[in-house]
PDB file of C-alpha atoms in Angstrom:
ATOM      1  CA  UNK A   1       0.000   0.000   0.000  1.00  0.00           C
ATOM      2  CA  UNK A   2       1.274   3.164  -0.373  1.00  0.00           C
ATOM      3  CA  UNK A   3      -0.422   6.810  -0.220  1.00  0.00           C
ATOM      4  CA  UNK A   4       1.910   9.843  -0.136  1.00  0.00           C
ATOM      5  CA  UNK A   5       0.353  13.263   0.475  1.00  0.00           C
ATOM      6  CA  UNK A   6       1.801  16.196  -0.480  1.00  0.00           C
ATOM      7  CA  UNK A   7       0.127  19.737   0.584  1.00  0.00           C
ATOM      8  CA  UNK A   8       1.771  21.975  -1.869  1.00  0.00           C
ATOM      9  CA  UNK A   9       0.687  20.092  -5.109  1.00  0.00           C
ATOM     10  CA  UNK A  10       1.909  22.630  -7.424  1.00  0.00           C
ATOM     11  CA  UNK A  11       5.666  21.241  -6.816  1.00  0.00           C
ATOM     12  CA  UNK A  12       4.632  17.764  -8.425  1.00  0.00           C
ATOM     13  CA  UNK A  13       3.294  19.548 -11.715  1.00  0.00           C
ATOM     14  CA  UNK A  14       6.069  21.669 -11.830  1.00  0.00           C
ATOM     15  CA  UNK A  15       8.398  18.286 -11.310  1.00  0.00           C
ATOM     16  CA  UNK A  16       6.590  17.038 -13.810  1.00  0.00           C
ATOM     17  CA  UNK A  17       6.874  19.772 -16.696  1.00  0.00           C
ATOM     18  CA  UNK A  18      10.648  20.187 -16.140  1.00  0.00           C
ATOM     19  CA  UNK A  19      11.643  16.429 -16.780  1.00  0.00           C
ATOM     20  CA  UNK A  20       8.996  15.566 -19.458  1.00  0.00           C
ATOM     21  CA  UNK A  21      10.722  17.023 -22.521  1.00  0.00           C
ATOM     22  CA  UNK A  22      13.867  14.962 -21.420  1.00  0.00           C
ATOM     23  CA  UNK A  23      12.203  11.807 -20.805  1.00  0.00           C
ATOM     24  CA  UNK A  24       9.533   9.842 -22.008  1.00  0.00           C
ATOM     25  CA  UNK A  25       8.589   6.950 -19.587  1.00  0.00           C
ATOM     26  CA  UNK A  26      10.298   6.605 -16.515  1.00  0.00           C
ATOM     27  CA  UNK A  27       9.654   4.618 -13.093  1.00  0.00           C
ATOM     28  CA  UNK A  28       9.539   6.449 -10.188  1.00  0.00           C
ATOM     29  CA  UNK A  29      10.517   4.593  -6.772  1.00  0.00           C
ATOM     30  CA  UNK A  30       9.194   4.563  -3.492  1.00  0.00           C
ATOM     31  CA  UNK A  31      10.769   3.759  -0.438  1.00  0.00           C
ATOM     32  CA  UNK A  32      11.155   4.705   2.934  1.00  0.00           C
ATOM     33  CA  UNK A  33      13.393   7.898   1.761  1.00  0.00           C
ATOM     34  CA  UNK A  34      10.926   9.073  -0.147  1.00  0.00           C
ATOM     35  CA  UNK A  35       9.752   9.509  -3.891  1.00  0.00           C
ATOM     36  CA  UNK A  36      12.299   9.118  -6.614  1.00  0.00           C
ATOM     37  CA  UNK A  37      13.428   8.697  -9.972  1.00  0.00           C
ATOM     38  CA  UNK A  38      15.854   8.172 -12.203  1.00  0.00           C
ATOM     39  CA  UNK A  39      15.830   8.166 -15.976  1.00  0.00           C
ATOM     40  CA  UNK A  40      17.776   8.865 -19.140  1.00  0.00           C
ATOM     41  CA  UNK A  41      16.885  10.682 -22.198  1.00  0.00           C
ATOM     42  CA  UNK A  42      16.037   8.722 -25.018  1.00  0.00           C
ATOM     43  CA  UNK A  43      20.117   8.946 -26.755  1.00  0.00           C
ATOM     44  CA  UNK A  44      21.434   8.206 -22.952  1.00  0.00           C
ATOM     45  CA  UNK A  45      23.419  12.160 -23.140  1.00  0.00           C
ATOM     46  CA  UNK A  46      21.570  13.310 -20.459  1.00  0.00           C
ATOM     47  CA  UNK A  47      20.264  12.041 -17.340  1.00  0.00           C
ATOM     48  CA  UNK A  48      17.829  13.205 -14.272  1.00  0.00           C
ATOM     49  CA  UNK A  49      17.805  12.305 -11.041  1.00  0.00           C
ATOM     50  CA  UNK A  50      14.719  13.252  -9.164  1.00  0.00           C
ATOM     51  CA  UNK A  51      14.389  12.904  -4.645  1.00  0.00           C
ATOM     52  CA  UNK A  52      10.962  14.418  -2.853  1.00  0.00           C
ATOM     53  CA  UNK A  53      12.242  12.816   0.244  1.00  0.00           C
ATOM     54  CA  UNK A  54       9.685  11.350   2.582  1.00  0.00           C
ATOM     55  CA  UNK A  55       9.532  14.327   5.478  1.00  0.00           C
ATOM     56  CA  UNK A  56       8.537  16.941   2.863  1.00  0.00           C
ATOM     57  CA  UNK A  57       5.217  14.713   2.410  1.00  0.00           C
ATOM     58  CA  UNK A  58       2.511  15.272   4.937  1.00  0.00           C
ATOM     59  CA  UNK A  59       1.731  11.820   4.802  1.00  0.00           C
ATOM     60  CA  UNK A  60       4.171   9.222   3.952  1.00  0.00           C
ATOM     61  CA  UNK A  61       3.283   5.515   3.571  1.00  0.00           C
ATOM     62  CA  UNK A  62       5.025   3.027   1.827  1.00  0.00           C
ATOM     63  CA  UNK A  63       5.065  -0.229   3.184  1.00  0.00           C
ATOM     64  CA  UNK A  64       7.487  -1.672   0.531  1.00  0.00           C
ATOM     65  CA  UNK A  65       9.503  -0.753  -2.001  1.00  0.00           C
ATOM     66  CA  UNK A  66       7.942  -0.237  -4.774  1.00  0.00           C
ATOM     67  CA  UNK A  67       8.477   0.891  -8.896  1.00  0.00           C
ATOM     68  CA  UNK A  68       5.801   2.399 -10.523  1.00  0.00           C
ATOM     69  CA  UNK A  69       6.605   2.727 -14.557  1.00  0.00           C
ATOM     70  CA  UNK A  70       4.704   5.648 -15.766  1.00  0.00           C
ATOM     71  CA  UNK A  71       4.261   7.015 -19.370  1.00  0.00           C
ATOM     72  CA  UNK A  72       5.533  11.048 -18.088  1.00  0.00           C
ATOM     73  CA  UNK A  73       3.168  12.516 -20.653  1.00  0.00           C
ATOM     74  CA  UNK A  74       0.266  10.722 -19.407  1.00  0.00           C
ATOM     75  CA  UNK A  75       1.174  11.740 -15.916  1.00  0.00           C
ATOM     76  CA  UNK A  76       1.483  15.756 -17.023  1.00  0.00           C
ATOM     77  CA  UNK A  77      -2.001  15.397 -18.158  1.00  0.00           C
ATOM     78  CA  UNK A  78      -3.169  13.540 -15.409  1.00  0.00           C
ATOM     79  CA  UNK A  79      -1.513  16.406 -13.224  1.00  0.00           C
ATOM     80  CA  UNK A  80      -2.525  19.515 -14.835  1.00  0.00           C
ATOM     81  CA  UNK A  81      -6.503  18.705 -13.847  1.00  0.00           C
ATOM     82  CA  UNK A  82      -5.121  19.608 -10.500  1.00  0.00           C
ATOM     83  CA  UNK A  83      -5.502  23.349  -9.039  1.00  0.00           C
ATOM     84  CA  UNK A  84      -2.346  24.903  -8.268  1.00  0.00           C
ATOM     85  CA  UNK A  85      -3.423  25.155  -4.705  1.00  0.00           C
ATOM     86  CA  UNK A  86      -4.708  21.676  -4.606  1.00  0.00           C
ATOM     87  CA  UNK A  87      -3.214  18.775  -2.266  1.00  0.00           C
ATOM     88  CA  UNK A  88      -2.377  15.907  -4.567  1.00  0.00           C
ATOM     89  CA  UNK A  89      -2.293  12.433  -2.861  1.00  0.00           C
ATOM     90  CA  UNK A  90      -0.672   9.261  -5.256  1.00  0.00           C
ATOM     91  CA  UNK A  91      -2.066   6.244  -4.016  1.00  0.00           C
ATOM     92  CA  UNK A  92      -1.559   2.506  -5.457  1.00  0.00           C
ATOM     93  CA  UNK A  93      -2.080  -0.462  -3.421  1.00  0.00           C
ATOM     94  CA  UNK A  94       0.358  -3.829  -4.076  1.00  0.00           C
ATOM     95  CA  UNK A  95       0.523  -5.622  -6.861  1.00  0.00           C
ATOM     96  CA  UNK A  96      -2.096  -3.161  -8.606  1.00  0.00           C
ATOM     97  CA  UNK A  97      -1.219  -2.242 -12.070  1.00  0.00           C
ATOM     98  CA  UNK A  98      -2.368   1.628 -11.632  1.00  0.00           C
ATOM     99  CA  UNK A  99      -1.978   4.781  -9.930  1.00  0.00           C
ATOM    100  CA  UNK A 100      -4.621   7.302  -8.225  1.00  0.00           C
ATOM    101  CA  UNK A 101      -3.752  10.651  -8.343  1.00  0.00           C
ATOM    102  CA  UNK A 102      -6.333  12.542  -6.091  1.00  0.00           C
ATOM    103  CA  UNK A 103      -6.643  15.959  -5.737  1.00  0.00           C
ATOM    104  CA  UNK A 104      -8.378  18.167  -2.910  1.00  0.00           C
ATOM    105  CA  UNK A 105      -9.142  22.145  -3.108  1.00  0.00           C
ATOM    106  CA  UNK A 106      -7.242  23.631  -0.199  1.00  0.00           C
ATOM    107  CA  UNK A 107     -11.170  24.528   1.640  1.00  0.00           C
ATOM    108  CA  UNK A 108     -11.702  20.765   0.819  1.00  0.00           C
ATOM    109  CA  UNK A 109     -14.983  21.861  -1.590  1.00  0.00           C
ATOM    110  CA  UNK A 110     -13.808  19.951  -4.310  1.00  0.00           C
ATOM    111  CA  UNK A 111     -12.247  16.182  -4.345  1.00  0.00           C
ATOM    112  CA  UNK A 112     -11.358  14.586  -7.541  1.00  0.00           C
ATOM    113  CA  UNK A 113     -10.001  11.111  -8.213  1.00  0.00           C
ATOM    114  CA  UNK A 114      -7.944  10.281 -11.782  1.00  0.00           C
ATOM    115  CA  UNK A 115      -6.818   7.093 -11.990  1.00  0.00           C
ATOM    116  CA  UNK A 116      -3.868   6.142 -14.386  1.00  0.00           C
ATOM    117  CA  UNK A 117      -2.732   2.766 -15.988  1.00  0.00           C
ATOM    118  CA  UNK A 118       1.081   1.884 -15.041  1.00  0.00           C
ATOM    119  CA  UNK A 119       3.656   0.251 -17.866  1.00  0.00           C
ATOM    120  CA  UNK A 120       6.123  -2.047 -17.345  1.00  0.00           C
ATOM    121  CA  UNK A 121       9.309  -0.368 -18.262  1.00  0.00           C
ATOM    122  CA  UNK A 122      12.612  -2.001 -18.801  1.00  0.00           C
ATOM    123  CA  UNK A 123      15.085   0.545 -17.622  1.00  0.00           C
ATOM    124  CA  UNK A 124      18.644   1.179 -16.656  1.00  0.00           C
ATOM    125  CA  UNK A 125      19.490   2.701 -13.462  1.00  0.00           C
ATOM    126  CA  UNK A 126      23.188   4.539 -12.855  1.00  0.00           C
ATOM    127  CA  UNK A 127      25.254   4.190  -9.986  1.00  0.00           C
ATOM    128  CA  UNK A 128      26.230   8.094  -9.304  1.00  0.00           C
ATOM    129  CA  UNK A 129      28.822   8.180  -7.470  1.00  0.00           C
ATOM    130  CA  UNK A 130      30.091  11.266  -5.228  1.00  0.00           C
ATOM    131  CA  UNK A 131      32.384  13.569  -6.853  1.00  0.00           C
ATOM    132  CA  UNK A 132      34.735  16.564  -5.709  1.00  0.00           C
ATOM    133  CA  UNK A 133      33.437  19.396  -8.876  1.00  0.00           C
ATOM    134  CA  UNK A 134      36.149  21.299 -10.135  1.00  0.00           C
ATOM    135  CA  UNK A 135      33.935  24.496  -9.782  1.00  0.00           C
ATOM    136  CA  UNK A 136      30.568  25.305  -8.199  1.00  0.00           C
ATOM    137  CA  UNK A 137      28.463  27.991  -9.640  1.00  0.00           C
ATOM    138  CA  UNK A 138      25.465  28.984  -7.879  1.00  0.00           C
ATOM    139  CA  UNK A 139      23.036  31.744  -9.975  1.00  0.00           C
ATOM    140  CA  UNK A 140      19.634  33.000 -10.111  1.00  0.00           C
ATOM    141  CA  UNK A 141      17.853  30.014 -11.954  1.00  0.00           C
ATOM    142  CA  UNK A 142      15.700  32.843 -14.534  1.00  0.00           C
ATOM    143  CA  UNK A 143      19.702  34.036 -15.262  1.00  0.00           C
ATOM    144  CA  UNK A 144      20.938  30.938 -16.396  1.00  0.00           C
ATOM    145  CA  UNK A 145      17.656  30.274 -18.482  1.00  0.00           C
ATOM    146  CA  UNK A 146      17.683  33.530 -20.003  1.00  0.00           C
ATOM    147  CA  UNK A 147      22.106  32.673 -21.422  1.00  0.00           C
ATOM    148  CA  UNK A 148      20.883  29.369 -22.614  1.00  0.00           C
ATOM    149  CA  UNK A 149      17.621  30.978 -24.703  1.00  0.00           C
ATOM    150  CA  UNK A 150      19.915  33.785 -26.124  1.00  0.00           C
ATOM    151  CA  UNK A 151      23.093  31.651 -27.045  1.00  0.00           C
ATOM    152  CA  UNK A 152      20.812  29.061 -28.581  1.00  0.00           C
ATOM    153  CA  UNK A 153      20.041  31.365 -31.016  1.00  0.00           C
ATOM    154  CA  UNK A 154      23.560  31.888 -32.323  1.00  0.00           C
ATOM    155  CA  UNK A 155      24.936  28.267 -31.823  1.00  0.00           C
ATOM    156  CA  UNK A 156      24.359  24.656 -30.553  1.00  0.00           C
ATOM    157  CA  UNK A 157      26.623  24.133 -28.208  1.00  0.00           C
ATOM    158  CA  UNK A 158      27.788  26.140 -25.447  1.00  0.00           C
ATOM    159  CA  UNK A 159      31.603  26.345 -23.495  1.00  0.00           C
ATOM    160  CA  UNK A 160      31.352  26.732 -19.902  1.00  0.00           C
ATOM    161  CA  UNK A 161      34.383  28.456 -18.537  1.00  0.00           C
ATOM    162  CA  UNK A 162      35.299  29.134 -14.802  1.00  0.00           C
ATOM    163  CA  UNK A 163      37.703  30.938 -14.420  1.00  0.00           C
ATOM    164  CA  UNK A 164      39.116  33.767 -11.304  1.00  0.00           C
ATOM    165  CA  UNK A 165      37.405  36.402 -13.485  1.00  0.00           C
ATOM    166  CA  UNK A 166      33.843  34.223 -13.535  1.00  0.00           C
ATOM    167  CA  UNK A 167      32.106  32.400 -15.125  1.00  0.00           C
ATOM    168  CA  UNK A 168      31.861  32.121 -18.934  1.00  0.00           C
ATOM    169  CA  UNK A 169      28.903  30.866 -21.463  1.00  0.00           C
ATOM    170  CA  UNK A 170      30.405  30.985 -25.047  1.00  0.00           C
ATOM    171  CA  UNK A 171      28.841  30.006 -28.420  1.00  0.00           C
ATOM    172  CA  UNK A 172      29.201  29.853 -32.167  1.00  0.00           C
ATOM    173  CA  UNK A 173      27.864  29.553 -35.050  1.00  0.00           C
ATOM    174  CA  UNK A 174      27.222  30.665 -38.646  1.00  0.00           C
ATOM    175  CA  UNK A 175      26.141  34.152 -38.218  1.00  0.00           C
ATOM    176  CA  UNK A 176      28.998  34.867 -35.164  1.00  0.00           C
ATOM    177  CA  UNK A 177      29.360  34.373 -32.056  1.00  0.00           C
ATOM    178  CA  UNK A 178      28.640  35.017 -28.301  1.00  0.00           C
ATOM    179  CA  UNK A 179      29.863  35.278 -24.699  1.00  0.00           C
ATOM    180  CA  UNK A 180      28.636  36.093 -21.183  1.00  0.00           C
ATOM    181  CA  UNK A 181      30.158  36.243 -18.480  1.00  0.00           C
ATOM    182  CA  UNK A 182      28.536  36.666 -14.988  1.00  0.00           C
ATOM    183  CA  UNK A 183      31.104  37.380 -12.334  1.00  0.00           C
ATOM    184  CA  UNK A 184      30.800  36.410  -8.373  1.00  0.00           C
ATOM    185  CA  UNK A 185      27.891  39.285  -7.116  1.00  0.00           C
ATOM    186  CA  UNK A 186      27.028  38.626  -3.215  1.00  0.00           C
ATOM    187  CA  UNK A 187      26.382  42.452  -2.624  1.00  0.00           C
ATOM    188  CA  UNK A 188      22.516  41.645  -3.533  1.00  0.00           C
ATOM    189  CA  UNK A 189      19.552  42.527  -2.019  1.00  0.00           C
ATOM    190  CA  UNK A 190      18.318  39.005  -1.866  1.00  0.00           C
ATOM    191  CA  UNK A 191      20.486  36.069  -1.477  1.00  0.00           C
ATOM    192  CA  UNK A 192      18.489  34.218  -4.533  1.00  0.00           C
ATOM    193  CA  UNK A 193      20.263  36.641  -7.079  1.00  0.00           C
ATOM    194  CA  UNK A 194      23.349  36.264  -5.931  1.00  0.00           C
ATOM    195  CA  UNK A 195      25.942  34.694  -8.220  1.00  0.00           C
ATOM    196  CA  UNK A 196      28.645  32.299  -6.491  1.00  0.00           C
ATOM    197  CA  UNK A 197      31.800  30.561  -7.743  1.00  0.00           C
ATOM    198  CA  UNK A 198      33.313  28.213  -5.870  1.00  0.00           C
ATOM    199  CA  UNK A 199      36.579  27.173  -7.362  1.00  0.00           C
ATOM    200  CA  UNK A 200      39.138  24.601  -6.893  1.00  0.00           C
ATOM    201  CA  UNK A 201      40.873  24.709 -10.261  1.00  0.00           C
ATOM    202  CA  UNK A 202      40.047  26.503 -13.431  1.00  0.00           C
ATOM    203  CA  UNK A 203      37.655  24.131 -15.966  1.00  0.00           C
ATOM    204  CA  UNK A 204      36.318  24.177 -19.568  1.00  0.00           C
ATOM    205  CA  UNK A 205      33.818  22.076 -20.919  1.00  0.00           C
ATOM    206  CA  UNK A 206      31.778  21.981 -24.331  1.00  0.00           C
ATOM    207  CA  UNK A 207      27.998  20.746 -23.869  1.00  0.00           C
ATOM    208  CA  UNK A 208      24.888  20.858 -26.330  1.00  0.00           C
ATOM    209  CA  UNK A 209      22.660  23.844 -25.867  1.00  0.00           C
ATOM    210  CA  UNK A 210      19.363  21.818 -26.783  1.00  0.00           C
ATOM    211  CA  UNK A 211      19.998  19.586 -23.380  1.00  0.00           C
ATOM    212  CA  UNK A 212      20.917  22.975 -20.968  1.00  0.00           C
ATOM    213  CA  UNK A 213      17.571  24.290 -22.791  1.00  0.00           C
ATOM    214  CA  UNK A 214      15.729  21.409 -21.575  1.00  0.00           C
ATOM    215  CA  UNK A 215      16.895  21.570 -17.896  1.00  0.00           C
ATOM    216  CA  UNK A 216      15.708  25.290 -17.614  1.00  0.00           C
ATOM    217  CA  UNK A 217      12.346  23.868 -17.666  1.00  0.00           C
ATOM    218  CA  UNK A 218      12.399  23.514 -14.566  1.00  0.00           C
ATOM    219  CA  UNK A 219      13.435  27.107 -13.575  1.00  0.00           C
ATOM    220  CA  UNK A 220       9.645  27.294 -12.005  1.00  0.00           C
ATOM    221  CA  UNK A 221      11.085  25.097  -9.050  1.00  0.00           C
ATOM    222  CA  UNK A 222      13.672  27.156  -7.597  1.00  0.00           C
ATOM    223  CA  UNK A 223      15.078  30.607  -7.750  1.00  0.00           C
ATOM    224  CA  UNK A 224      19.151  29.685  -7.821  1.00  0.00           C
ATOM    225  CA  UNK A 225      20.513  26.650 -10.034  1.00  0.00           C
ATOM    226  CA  UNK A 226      23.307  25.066  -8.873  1.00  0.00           C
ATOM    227  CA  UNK A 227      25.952  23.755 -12.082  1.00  0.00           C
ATOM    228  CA  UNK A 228      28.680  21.478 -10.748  1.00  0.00           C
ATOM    229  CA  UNK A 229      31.908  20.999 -13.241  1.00  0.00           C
ATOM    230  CA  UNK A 230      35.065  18.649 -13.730  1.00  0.00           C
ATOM    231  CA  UNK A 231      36.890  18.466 -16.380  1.00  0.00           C
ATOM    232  CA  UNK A 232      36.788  14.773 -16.815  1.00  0.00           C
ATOM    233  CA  UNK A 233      32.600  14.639 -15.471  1.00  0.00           C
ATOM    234  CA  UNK A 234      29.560  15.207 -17.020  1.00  0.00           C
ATOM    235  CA  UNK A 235      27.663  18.758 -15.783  1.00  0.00           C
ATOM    236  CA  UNK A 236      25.478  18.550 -12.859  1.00  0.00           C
ATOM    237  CA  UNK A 237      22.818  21.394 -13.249  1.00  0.00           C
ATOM    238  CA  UNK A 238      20.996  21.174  -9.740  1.00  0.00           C
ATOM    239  CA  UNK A 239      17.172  23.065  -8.849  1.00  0.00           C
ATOM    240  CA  UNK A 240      15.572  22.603  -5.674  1.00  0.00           C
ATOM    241  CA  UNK A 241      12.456  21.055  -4.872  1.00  0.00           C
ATOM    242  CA  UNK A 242      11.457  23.575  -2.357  1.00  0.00           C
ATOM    243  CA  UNK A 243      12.971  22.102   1.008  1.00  0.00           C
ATOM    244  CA  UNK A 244      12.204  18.326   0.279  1.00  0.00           C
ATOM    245  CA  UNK A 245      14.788  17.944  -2.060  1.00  0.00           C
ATOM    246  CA  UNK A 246      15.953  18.330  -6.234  1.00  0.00           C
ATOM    247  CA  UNK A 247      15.949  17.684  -9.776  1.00  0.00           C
ATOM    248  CA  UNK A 248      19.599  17.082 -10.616  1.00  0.00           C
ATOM    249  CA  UNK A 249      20.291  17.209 -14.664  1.00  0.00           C
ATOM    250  CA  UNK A 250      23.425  15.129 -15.706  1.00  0.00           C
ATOM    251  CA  UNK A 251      24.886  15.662 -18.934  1.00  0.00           C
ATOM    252  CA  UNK A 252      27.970  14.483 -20.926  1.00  0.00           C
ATOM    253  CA  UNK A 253      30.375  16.827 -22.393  1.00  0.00           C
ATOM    254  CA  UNK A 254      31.192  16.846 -26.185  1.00  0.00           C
ATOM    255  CA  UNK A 255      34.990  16.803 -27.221  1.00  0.00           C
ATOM    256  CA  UNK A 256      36.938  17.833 -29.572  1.00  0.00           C
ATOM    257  CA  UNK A 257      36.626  15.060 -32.555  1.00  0.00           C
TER     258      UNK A 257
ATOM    259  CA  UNK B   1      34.129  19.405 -34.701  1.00  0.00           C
ATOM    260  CA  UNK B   2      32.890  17.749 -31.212  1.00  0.00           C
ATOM    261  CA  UNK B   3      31.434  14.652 -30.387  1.00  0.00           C
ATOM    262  CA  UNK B   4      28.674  14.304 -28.200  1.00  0.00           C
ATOM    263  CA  UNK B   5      29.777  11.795 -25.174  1.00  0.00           C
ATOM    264  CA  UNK B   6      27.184   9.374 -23.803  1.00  0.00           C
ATOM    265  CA  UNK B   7      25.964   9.331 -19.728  1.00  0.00           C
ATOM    266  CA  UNK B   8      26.616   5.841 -19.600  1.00  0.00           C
ATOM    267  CA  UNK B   9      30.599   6.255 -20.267  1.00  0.00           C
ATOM    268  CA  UNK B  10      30.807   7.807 -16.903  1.00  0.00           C
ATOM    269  CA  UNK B  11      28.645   5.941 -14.777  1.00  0.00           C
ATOM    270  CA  UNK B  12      27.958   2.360 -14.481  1.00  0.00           C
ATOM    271  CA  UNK B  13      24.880   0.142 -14.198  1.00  0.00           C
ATOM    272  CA  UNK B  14      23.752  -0.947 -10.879  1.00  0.00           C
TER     273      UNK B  14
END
C-alpha cells in the first residue's frame, strides 16, 4: 500500500513539466526515503535524477519498495486537472497495475479522483557516485535560463568556462558568435540573485545547448541553479524542490573530434 | 568538430 500526500501540489506539476521534454517513460521509486526517480533521455546524453524525500510529504506511507513505470506525458495530463493550490495524494495499493492521483481544493470543496494505468518499463538505473566538482556555480535560476535561450540562437553548443574572473557561457555559429560572463555578485539585495563561484581549479567544458535548454524547464522550481563541473565529469545542473529535495540534470560533455 | 559523449561512459549500471 502506499499513499503519499503532499500539501503543496503545485511542486509535483512543476516536477513534472521540467523532466517531461527529457524523458519519455520513466519509473519512479518509493521507499522509505521518499519519492524518486531516475531516468535517461532517449540517446542516454543526459540524465535526471529526481528525490521528494519522505519528510517533505505530509503523509508518507510506503510499506514496501515499490516501482511504478509511468508514461511522463500521461502523468502531465493527469496532473494539470489539478488546481495549483490543490493537495495531490498518489495512491496505489500492491501488486495493482495503476496509480490514483487525487486531488483536494485547499477549503476541501472539491475532491477529484484520476486514476492512471502503469507500464512495465525495462530501464537502466546509474550508480552516481560522489564527486569533488572542479567548480561550483550557484546563480539566479531565470539568469541561467535567459544565457541558454539567447546563445541558442547563435549556436548549438555552449563552453562553460570558470575561471578567477567568472564564469563564462560561449557560443558559435554561422552568423557569429557570443559570450557572457557573470562574475561572483554577493552584494545583492536578496540572497536568490546572488551569483557564487566556488573554485578549486580553473575548468572548460563543451555541452549541447538543446539539453541545458531542456533543464531550464524547470526554472519554475527554484530561484538559484546550482551547475557542478570537472573536467573529466559530465555537468550537474541542480534546482531545488522547495525544502524536500531536487531535480539534478546530468549531462555528458562533447569533445573535440 | 565535437562529439557528443554518452551518460553511460561515466557511470555504471547498478
Amino acid at each position: 500500500m502506499l499513499e503519499l500526500r503532499l500539501v503543496q501540489g503545485s511542486l509535483l506539476k512543476k516536477v513534472l513539466e521540467a523532466i517531461k521534454e527529457l524523458v519519455t517513460d520513466a519509473n519512479f521509486d518509493c521507499s522509505a526515503t521518499g519519492f524518486s526517480l531516475q531516468a535517461m533521455d532517449s540517446s542516454h546524453v543526459a540524465l535526471v535524477a529526481l528525490l521528494l524525500r519522505s519528510e517533505g510529504f505530509e503523509h508518507y506511507r510506503c510499506d514496501r519498495n515499490l516501482s511504478m513505470g509511468m508514461n511522463l506525458n500521461n502523468v502531465s495530463k493527469m496532473l494539470r486537472c489539478a488546481g495549483n493550490d490543490d493537495i495531490i495524494t498518489l495512491k496505489a495499493d500492491d501488486g495493482s497495475d495503476t496509480v490514483t492521483f487525487m486531488f483536494e481544493s485547499p477549503n476541501q470543496d472539491k475532491i477529484a479522483d484520476f486514476e492512471m494505468k502503469l507500464m512495465d518499463i525495462d530501464s537502466e538505473h546509474l550508480g552516481i557516485p560522489e564527486a569533488e566538482y572542479h567548480a561550483i556555480v550557484k546563480m539566479p535560476s531565470a539568469e541561467f535560463a535567459r544565457i541558454c535561450k539567447d546563445l541558442s540562437s547563435i549556436g548549438d553548443t555552449v563552453v562553460i568556462s570558470v575561471t578567477k574572473e567568472g564564469v563564462k557561457f560561449s557560443t558559435r555559429g554561422d552568423i557569429g558568435n557570443a559570450n557572457i560572463v557573470c562574475r561572483q555578485n554577493t552584494t545583492v539585495d536578496k540572497p536568490e540573485e546572488a551569483t557564487i563561484i566556488e573554485m578549486q581549479e580553473p575548468v572548460s567544458l563543451t555541452f549541447a545547448l538543446r539539453y541545458m535548454n531542456s533543464f531550464t524547464k524547470a526554472t519554475p522550481l527554484s530561484n538559484t541553479v546550482t551547475i557542478s563541473l570537472s573536467s573529466e565529469l559530465p555537468v550537474v545542473v541542480e534546482y531545488k524542490v522547495a525544502d524536500m529535495g531536487y531535480i539534478r540534470f546530468y549531462l555528458a560533455p562533447k569533445i573535440e573530434d | 568538430t565535437h562529439v557528443q559523449l554518452s551518460i553511460t561512459e561515466f557511470y555504471r549500471s547498478t
